[in-house]
Each structure stands twice: as C-alpha cells, then as structure tokens.
mmCIF file of C-alpha atoms in Angstrom:
data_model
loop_
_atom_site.group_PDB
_atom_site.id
_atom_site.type_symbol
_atom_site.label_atom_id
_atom_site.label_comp_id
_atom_site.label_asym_id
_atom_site.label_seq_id
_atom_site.Cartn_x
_atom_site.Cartn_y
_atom_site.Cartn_z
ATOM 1 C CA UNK A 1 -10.315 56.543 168.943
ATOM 2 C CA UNK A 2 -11.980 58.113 171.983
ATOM 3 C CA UNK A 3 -10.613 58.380 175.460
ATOM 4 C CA UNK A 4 -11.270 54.354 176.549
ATOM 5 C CA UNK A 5 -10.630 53.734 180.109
ATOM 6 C CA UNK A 6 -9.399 49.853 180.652
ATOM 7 C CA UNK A 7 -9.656 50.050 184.239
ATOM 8 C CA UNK A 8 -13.436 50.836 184.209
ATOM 9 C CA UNK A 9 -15.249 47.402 184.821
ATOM 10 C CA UNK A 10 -18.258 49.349 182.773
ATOM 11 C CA UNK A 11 -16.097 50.363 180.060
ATOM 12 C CA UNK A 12 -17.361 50.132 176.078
ATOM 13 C CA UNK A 13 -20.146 47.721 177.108
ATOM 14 C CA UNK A 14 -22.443 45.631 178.900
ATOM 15 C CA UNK A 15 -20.382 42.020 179.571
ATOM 16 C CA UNK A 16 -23.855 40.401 179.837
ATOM 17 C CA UNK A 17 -24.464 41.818 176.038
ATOM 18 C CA UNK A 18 -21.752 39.860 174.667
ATOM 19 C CA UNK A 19 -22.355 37.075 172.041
ATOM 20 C CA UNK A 20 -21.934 33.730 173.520
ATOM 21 C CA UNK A 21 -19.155 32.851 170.596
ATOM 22 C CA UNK A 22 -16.673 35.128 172.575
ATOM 23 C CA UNK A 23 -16.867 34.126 175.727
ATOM 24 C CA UNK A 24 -14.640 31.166 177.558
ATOM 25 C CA UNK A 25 -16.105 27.652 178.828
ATOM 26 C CA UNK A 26 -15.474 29.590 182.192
ATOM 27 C CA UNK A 27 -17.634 32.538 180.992
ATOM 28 C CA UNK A 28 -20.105 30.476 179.648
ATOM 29 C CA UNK A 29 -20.245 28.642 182.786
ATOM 30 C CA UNK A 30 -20.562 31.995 184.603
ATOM 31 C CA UNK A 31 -23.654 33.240 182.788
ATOM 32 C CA UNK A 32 -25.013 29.672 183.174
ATOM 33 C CA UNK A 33 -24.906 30.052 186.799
ATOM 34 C CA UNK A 34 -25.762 34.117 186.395
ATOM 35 C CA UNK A 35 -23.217 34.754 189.520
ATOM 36 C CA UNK A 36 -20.776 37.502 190.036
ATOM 37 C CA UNK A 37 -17.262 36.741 189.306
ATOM 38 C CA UNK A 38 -16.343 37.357 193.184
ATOM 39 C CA UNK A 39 -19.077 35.427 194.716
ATOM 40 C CA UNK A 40 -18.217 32.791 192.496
ATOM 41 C CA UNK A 41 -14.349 32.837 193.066
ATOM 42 C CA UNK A 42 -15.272 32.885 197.148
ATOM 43 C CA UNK A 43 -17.945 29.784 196.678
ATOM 44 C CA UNK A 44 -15.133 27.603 194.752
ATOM 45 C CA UNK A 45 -12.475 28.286 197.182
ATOM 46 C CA UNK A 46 -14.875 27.505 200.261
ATOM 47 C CA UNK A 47 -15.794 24.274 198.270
ATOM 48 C CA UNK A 48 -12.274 23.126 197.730
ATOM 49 C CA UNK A 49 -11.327 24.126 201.553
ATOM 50 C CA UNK A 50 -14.515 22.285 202.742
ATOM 51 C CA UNK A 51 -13.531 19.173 200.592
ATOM 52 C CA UNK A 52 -9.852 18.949 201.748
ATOM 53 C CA UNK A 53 -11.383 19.883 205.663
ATOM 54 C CA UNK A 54 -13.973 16.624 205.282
ATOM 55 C CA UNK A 55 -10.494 14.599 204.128
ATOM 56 C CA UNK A 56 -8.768 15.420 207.011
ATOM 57 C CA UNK A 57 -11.315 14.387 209.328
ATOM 58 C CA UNK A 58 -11.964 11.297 207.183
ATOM 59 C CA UNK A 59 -8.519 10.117 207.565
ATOM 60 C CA UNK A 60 -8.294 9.785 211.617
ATOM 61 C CA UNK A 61 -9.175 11.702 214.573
ATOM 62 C CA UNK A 62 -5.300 13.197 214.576
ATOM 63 C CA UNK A 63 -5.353 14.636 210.935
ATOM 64 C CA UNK A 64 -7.956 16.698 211.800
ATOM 65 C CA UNK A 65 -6.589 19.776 212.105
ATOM 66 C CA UNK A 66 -3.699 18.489 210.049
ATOM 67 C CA UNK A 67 -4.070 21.052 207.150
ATOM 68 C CA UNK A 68 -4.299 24.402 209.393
ATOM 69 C CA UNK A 69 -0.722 22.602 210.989
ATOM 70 C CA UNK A 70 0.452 22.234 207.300
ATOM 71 C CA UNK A 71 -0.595 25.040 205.521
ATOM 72 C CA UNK A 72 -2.402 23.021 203.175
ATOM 73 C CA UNK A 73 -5.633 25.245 203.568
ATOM 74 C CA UNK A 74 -4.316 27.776 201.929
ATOM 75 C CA UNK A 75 -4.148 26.158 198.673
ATOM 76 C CA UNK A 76 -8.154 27.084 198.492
ATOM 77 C CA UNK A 77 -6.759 30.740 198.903
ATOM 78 C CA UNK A 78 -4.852 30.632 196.242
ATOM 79 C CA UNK A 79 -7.603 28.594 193.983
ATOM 80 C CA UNK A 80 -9.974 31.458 195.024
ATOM 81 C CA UNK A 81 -7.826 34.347 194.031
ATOM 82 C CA UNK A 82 -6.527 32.626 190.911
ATOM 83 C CA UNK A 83 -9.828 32.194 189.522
ATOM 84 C CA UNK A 84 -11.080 35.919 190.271
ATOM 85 C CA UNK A 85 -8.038 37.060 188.624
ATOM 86 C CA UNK A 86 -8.496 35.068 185.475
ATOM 87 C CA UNK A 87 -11.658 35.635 185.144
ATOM 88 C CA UNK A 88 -10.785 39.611 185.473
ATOM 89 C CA UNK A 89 -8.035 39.256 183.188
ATOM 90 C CA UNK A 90 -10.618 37.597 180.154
ATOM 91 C CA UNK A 91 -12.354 40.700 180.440
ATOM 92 C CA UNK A 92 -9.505 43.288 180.420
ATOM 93 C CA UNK A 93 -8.078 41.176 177.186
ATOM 94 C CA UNK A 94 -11.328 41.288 175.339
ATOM 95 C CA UNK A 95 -11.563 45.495 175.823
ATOM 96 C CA UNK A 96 -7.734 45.567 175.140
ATOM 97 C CA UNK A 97 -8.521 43.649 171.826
ATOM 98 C CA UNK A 98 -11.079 46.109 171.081
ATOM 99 C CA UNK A 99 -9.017 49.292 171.727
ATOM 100 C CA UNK A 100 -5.881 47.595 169.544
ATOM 101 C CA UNK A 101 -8.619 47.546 166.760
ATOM 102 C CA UNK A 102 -9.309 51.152 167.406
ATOM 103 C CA UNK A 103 -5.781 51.911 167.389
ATOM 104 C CA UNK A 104 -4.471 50.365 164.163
ATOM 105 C CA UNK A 105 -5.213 50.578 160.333
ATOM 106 C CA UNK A 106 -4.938 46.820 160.269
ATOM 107 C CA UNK A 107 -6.896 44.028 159.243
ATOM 108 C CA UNK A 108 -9.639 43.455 162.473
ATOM 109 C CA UNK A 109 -10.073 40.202 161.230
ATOM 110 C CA UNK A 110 -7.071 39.361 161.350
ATOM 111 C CA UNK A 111 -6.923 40.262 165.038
ATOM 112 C CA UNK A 112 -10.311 38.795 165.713
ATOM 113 C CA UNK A 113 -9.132 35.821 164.646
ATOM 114 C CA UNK A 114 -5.661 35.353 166.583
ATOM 115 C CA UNK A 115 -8.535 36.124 169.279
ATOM 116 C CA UNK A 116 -10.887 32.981 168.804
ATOM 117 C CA UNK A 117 -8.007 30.540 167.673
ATOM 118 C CA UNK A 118 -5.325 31.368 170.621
ATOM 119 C CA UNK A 119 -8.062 32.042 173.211
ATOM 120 C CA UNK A 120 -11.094 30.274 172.628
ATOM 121 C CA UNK A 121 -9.829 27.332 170.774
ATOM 122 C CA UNK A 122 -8.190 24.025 172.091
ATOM 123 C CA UNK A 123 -4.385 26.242 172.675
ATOM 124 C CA UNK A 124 -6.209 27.189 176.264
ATOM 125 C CA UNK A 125 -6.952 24.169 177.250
ATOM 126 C CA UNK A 126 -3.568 22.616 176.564
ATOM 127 C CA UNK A 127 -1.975 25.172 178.262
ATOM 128 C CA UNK A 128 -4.586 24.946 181.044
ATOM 129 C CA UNK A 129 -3.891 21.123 181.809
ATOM 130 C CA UNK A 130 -0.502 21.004 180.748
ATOM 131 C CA UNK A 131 0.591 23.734 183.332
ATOM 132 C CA UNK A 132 -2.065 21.633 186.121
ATOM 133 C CA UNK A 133 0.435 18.293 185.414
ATOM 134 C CA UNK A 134 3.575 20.234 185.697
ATOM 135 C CA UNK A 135 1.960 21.724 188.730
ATOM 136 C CA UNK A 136 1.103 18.257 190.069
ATOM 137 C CA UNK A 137 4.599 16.240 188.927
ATOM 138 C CA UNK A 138 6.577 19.075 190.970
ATOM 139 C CA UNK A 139 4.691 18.711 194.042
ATOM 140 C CA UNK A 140 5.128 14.598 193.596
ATOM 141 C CA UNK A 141 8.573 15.434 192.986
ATOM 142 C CA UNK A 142 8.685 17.928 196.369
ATOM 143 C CA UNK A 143 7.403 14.973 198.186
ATOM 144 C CA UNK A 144 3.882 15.404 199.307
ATOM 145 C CA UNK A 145 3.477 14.280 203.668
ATOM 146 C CA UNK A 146 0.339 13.028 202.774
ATOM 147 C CA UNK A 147 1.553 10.529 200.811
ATOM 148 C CA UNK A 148 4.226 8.948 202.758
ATOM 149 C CA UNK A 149 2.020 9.075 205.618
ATOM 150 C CA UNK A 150 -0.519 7.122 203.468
ATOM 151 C CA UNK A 151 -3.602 9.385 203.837
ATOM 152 C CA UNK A 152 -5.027 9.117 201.152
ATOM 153 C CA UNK A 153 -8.292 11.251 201.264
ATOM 154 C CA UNK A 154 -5.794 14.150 201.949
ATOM 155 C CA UNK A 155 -3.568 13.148 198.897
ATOM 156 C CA UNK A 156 -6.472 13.322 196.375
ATOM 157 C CA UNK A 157 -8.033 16.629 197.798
ATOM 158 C CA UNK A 158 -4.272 18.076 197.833
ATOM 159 C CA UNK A 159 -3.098 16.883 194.059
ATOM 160 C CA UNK A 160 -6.911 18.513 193.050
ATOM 161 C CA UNK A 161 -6.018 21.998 194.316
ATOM 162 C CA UNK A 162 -2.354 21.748 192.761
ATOM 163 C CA UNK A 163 -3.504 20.779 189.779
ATOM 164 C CA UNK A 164 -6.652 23.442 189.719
ATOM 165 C CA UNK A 165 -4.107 26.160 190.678
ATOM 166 C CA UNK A 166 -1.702 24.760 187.690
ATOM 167 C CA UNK A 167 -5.164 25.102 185.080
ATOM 168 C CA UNK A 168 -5.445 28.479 186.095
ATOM 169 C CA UNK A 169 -2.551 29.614 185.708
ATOM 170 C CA UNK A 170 -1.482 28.133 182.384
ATOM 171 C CA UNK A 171 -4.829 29.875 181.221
ATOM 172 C CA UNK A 172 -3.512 33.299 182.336
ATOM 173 C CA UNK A 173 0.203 32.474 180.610
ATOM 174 C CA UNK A 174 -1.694 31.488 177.308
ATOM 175 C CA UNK A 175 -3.720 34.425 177.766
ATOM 176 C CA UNK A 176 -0.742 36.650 177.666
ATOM 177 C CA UNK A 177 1.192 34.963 175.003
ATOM 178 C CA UNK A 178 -2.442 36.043 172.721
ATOM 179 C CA UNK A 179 -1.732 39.643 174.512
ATOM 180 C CA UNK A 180 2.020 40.108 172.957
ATOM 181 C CA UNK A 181 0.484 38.447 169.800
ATOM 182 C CA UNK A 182 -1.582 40.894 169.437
ATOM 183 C CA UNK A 183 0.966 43.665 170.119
ATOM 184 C CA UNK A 184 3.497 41.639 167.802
ATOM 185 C CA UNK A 185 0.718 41.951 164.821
ATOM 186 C CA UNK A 186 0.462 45.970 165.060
ATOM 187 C CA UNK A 187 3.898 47.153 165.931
ATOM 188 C CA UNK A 188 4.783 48.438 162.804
ATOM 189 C CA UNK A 189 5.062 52.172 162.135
ATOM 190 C CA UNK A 190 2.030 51.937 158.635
ATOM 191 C CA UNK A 191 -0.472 49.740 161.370
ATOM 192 C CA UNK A 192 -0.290 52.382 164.199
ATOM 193 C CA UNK A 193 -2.828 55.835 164.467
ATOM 194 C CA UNK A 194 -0.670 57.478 167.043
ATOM 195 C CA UNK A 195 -1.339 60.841 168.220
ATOM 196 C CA UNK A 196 0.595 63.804 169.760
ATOM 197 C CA UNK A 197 -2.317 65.528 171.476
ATOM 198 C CA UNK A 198 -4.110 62.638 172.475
ATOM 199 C CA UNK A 199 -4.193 62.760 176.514
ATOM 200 C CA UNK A 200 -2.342 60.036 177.594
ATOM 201 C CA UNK A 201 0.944 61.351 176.467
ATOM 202 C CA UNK A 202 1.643 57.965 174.868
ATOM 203 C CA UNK A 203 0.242 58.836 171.578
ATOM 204 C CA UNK A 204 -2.447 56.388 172.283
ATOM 205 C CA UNK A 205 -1.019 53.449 173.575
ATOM 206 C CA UNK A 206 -1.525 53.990 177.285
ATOM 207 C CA UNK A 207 -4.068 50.961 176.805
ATOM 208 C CA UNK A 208 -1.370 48.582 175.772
ATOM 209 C CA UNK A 209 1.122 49.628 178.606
ATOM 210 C CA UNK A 210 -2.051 49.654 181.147
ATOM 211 C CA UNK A 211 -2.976 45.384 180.163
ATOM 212 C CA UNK A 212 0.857 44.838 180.600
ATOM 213 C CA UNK A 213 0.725 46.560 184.091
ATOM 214 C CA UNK A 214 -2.212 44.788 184.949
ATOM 215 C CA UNK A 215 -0.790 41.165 184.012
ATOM 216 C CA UNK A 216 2.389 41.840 185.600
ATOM 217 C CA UNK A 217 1.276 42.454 188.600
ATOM 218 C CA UNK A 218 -1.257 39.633 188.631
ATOM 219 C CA UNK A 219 1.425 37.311 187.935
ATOM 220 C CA UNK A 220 3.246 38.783 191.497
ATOM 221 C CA UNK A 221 0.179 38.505 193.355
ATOM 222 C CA UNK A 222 -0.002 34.838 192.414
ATOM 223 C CA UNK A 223 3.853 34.302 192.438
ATOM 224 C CA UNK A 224 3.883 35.458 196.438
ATOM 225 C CA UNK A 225 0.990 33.280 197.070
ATOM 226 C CA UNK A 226 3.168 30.405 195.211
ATOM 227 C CA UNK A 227 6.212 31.295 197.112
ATOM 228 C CA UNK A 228 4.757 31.641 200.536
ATOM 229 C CA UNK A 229 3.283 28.125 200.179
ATOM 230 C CA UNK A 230 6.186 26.356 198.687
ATOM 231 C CA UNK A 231 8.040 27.791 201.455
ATOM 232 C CA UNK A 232 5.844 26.594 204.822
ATOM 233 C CA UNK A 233 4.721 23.534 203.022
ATOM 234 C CA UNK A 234 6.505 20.089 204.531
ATOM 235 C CA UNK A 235 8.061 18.825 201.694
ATOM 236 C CA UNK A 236 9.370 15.470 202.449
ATOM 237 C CA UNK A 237 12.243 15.463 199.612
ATOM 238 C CA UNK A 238 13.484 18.817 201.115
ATOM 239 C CA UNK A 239 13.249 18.512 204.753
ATOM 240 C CA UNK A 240 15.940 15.877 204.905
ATOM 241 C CA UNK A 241 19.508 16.235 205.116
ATOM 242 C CA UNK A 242 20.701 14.556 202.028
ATOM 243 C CA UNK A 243 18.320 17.382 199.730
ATOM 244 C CA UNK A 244 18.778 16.747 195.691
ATOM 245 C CA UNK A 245 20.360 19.908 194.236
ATOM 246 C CA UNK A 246 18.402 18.992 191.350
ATOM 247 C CA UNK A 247 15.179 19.206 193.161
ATOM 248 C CA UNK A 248 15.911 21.764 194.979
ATOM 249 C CA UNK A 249 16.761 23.787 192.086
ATOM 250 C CA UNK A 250 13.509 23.165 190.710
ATOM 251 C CA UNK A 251 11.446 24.573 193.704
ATOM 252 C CA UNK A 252 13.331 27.299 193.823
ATOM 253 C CA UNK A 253 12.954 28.070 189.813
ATOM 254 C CA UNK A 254 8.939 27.205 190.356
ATOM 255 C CA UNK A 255 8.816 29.606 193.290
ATOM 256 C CA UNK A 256 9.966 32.610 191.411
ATOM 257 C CA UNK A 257 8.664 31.667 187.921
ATOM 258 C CA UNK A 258 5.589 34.022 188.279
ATOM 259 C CA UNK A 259 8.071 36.635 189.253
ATOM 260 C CA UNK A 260 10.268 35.907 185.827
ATOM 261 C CA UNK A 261 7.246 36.101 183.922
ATOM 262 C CA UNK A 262 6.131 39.336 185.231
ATOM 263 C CA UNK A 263 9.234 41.154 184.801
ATOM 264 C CA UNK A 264 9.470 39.777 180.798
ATOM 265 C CA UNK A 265 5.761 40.791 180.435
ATOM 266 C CA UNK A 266 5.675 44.538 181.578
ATOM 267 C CA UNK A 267 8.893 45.050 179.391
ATOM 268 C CA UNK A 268 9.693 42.548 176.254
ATOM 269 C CA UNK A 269 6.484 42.910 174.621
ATOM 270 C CA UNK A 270 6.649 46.819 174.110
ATOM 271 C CA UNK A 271 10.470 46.880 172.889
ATOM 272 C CA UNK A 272 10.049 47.523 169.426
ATOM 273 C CA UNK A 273 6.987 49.539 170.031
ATOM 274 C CA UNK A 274 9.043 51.861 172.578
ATOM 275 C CA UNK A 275 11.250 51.969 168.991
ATOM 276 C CA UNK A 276 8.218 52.612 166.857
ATOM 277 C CA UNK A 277 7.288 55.556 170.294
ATOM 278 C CA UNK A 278 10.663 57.199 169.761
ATOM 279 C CA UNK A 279 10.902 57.536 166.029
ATOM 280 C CA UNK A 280 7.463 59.107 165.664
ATOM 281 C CA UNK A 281 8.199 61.712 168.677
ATOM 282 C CA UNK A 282 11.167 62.322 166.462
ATOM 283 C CA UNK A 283 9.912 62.904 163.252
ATOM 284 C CA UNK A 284 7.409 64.898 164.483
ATOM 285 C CA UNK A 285 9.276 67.506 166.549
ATOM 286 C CA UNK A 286 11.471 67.829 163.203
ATOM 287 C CA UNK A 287 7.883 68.684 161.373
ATOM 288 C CA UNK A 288 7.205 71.333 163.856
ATOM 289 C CA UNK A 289 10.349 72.630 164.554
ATOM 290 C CA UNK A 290 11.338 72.918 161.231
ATOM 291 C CA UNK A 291 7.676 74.839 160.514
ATOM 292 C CA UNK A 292 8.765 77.259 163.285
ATOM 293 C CA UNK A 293 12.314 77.758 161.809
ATOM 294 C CA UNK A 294 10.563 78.908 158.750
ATOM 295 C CA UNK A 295 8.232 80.931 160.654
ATOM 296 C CA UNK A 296 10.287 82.532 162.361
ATOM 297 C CA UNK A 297 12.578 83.389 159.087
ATOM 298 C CA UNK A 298 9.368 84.499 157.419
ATOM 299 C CA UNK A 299 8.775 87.171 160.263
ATOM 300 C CA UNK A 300 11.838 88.562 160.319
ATOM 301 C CA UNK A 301 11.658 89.221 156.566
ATOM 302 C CA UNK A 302 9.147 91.402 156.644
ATOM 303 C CA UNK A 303 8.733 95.081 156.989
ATOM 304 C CA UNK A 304 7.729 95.906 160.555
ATOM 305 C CA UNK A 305 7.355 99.662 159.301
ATOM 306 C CA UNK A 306 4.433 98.643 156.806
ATOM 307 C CA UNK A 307 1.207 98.836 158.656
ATOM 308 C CA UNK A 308 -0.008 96.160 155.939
ATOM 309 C CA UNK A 309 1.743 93.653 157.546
ATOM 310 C CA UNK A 310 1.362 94.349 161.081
ATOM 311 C CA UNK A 311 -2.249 91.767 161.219
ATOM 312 C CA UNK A 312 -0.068 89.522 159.158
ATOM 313 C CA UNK A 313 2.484 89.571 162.225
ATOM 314 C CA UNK A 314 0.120 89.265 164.513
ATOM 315 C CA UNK A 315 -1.669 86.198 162.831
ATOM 316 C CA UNK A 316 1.913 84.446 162.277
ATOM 317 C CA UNK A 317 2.584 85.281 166.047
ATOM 318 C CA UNK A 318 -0.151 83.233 167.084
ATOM 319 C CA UNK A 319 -0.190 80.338 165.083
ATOM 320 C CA UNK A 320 4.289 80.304 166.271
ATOM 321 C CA UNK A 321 2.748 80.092 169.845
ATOM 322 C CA UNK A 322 0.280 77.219 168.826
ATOM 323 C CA UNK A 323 3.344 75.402 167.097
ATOM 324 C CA UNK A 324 5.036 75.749 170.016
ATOM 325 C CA UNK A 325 2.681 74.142 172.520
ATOM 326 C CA UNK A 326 2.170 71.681 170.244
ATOM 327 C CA UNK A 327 6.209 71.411 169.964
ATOM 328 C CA UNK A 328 5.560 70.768 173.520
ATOM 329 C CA UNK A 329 3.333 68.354 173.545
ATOM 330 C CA UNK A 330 5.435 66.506 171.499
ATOM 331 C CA UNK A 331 8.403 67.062 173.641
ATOM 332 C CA UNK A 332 6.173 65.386 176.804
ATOM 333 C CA UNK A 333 5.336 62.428 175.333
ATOM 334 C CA UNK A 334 6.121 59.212 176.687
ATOM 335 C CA UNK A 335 8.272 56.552 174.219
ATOM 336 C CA UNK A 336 7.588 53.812 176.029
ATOM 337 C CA UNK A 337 3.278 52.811 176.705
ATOM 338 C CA UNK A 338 3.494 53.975 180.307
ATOM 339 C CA UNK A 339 2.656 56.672 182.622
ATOM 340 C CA UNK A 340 4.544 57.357 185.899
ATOM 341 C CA UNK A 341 1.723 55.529 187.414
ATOM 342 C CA UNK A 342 2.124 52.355 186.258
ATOM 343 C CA UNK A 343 6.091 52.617 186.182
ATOM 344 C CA UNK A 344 6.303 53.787 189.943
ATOM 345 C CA UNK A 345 3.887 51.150 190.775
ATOM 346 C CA UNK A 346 5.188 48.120 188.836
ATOM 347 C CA UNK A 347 8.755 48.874 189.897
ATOM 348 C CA UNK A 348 8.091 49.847 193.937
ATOM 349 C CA UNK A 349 6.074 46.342 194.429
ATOM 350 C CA UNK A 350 8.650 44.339 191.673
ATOM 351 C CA UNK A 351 12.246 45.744 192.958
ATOM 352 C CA UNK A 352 11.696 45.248 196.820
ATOM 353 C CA UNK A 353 10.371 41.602 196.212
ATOM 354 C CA UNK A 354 13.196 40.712 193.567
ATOM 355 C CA UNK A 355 15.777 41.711 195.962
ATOM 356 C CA UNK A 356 14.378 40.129 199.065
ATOM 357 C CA UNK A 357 14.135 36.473 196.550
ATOM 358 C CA UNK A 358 17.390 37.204 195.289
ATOM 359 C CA UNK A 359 18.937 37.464 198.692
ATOM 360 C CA UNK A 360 16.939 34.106 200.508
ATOM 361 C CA UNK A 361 18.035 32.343 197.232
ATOM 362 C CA UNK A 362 21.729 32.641 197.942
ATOM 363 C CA UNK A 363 21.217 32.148 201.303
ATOM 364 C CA UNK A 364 19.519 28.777 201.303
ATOM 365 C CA UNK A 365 21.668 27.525 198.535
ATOM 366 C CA UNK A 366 24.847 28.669 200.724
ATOM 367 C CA UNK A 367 23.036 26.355 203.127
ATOM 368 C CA UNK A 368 22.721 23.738 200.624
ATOM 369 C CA UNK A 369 26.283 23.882 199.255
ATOM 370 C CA UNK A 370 28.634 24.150 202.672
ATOM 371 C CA UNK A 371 27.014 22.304 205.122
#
C-alpha cells in the first residue's frame, strides 16, 4: 500500500495534474481563475464584507457603522473560512478515496463511482442550496433587525452571506455522507488488506481515522463560528420578553448542530470497522501464539545432549524471538482507526466545548422557563 501521508498537501500527486472530470464546479472555477485556495477564500470574504460595508452606508448616514455594532461583519469571516475549509476538505476526500482503493480488494469502480455520482453529480448541489434555504428560513425565523428596521440594502447583503454560509456547509455534510459511504462499502472483513506490521499500528487504516479527525474538527471550527454569531447577533424574535419556546429551541439546536455532527462523524462511521479491527488482532495473536505454543513444545522435545540439534535450537530460538515481536506487534495495535494523536486532540478541543454548551443551554432555558 505504501506509507501515504493524508496530511501532506503534496501527497500522491500534483492537484494541478488532475483530469478536469474529477474536480468540483468550485475546482473548476479555481483553475479557471489559477489562484491559491487561500488567496481566493481571503478575496471572497473581503468581497462579501465590502458589499454588506457599501449597504450600510447606502442605507443612511446612521447605519454606517451599523454592522461592526451588530456583528454582522463577521458573517464574511465565516464565508471566508468556510470556503478554505471546503475547498481543503475536496482535496483530503479525493486522496482518502485513493488510499481506500489501495486498502481494499474491492471493486475501484465501484468506489469511483459512489465518487462522481454522490460528489460530482446534482446530490451536491441539492445539499448545497437546500442547507443555504434552511440557513436563510432560520435567520427569517430569528428575526433579522434589518428587516424590521426596513433597510433593505442591508437585508439583501445579510440573507446573501446566510445563505452562502448555508451552500457551504451542506457541501461539506454531503461530502461526508460520500466519506462514510465509502467506509460503509469496504467494511467487511474479505474487502480489507490489513496489516500487523504496517506502521501505523492500525493495520492500515490510520488514513480512514485521520479524514474523520480532520472533518470533525472542521465541523467545530465552523460550529463556534456559528455559535458565536447566533449568540451576539440581535435577533428581533429573541430579544423580546414573550420569546417562542419553539423558536428558541430551534436556535439553540442550529447553534450546536455542527457540534452533533462532529461528534457522530469521528465515531459512528468506524463502529463496525473498530469490530472488523478487533477480530483480526484476535485471530491473529491466536496464529502466533498458537505457532509459539508449538514451538516451544517442539524445543523441549528434543535432546539438548545431541550436538546435532544444538544449530537446530539455536535456529528455533530465533525465529520464537521473531514470533514474539511480531506477537507484539500484534498486541500494540490499535482496534479502532486512531492514534493517540488524533484521540487526545479530538477529545481535548470536543469535551471542554460540549460541556461549556451543555451548561449555557440549561442556563438560558432556566431563564426561559421561570421567569
């Protein structure tokens, strides 16, 4: 399989090599323009912030510095970010789809294909907008100032970012359903190459933990952008006194959303192949161990007196100490696709945030409920 490093922006090949069929409308666009993903993410949040900066001032001389008051300016932020990040996580899906090939005895084109027709086909697209009116029907449903205050220059530059930031995101969330597709299609103990002695101490499928770890903490960087928004924002429908639970409920839910869907993503999708992990580590520390129970029976049937079989001795004694650091190799390996790394990691930055939500949660709904 060879030792393919996901994290390596130059890893398995040139990005600028790849066939035009494989690439996203984004992509495409991309190589059209021939920019860097960054300098492109930084130009199209500048754009967006100098569009919804022109409404302001558009509207009357007070609005001016009405979105640095509001908040509002950050939305661009979060466009800016959200596109980098997508655009980083097309690229880490197409080198995870190429490892997964690597890694299995399956049909490639069958993987190829869940590829182009979850990914490049319409399914993006629809998630992409779909996700962009949710996105836009929640923050009519928040109650948007602008709005009520009639300013309408500010309402159409403000509904664009929501609903850009929505598109994004329901790319990444489609992108991710193709991941555990993918991960669906080879779990299955006849599919799988794994290997003892390769170095990841996963038997191989360090890859698949490391594009989980990746997208799980992508979908917290967003989700604390989300939630520190939603949270300074002045939402008309949930400034006033007489708040709808209902509503309420449902900024609440959006708020931590990304942080449900990173949690499901680093550890539903590699269930049964933590199954598939632990029944292979078992069956092969039975191989060995039963090999050195033999060995070991062999040896001590034999005549230590005979000088004959003294270089036999010797050459059984060796091979028993290759059999057992092999027996513990086996014994180190990882059942589930991750390395202390990404565990320590994922769990330090998930935990402390879960907590903190949990706790504000039940302390604005106390809020809610008994005054």
């Amino acid at each position: 399989m060879g030792n393919i490093e996901i994290f390596n922006s130059n890893n398995a090949h040139d990005e600028n090599d790849l066939s035009f069929d494989i690439l996203t409308f984004y992509e495409k666009f991309l190589r059209y323009l021939n920019w860097d993903p960054l300098l492109f993410s930084l130009v199209f949040g500048l754009i967006l912030f100098s569009l919804h900066l022109i409404a302001s001032v558009l509207e009357e001389e007070t609005t001016k510095y009405l979105i640095i008051k509001d908040m509002s300016f950050f939305l661009s932020a979060m466009n800016s970010v959200g596109a980098y990040l997508v655009i980083s996580a097309t690229k880490r899906l197409r080198r995870f789809l190429a490892n997964l090939i690597h890694l299995t005895k399956a049909n490639n084109s069958d993987l190829n294909e869940t590829y182009k027709k979850d990914f490049l086909g319409n399914r993006t697209l629809f998630f992409a907008f779909s996700f962009g009116c949710i996105n836009v029907f929640f923050a009519y449903l928040f109650g948007v100032k602008y709005l009520f205050d009639k300013d309408y220059y500010l309402v159409s530059t403000f509904f664009f970012q929501i609903f850009s930031i929505g598109f994004i995101g329901g790319i990444t969330v489609n992108a991710t359903i193709v991941i555990v597709k993918l991960i669906k299609k080879v779990s299955f103990a006849k599919t799988l190459k794994l290997d003892y002695l390769y170095p990841d101490k996963c038997a191989g499928t360090l890859f698949i933990g490391n594009i989980l770890f990746v997208f799980a903490i992508y979908f917290i960087i967003i989700g604390v952008m989300i939630y520190f928004f939603i949270g300074h924002y002045e939402w008309v429908n949930l400034k006033s006194d007489d708040k709808n639970l209902y509503v309420y409920s449902i900024m609440h839910f959006w708020k931590v959303f990304p942080f449900i869907l990173s949690g499901i993503v680093f550890i539903v999708p590699v269930k049964k192949l933590h199954v598939l992990l632990k029944e292979y580590k078992v069956n092969e520390l039975i191989k060995v161990r039963n090999r050195l129970r033999y060995l070991t029976d062999f040896m001590f049937s034999l005549d230590t007196n005979e000088s004959s079989t003294k270089d036999e001795i010797e050459f059984l004694d060796n091979y028993y100490l290759k059999l057992k650091n092999i027996d513990k190799e086996i014994s180190e390996l990882n059942t589930w696709p991750y390395n202390f790394m990404y565990s320590s990691t994922f769990l330090g930055i998930f935990l402390p945030i879960t907590i903190g939500i949990i706790q504000q949660l039940i302390k604005n709904f106390n809020k809610i409920i008994y005054n």
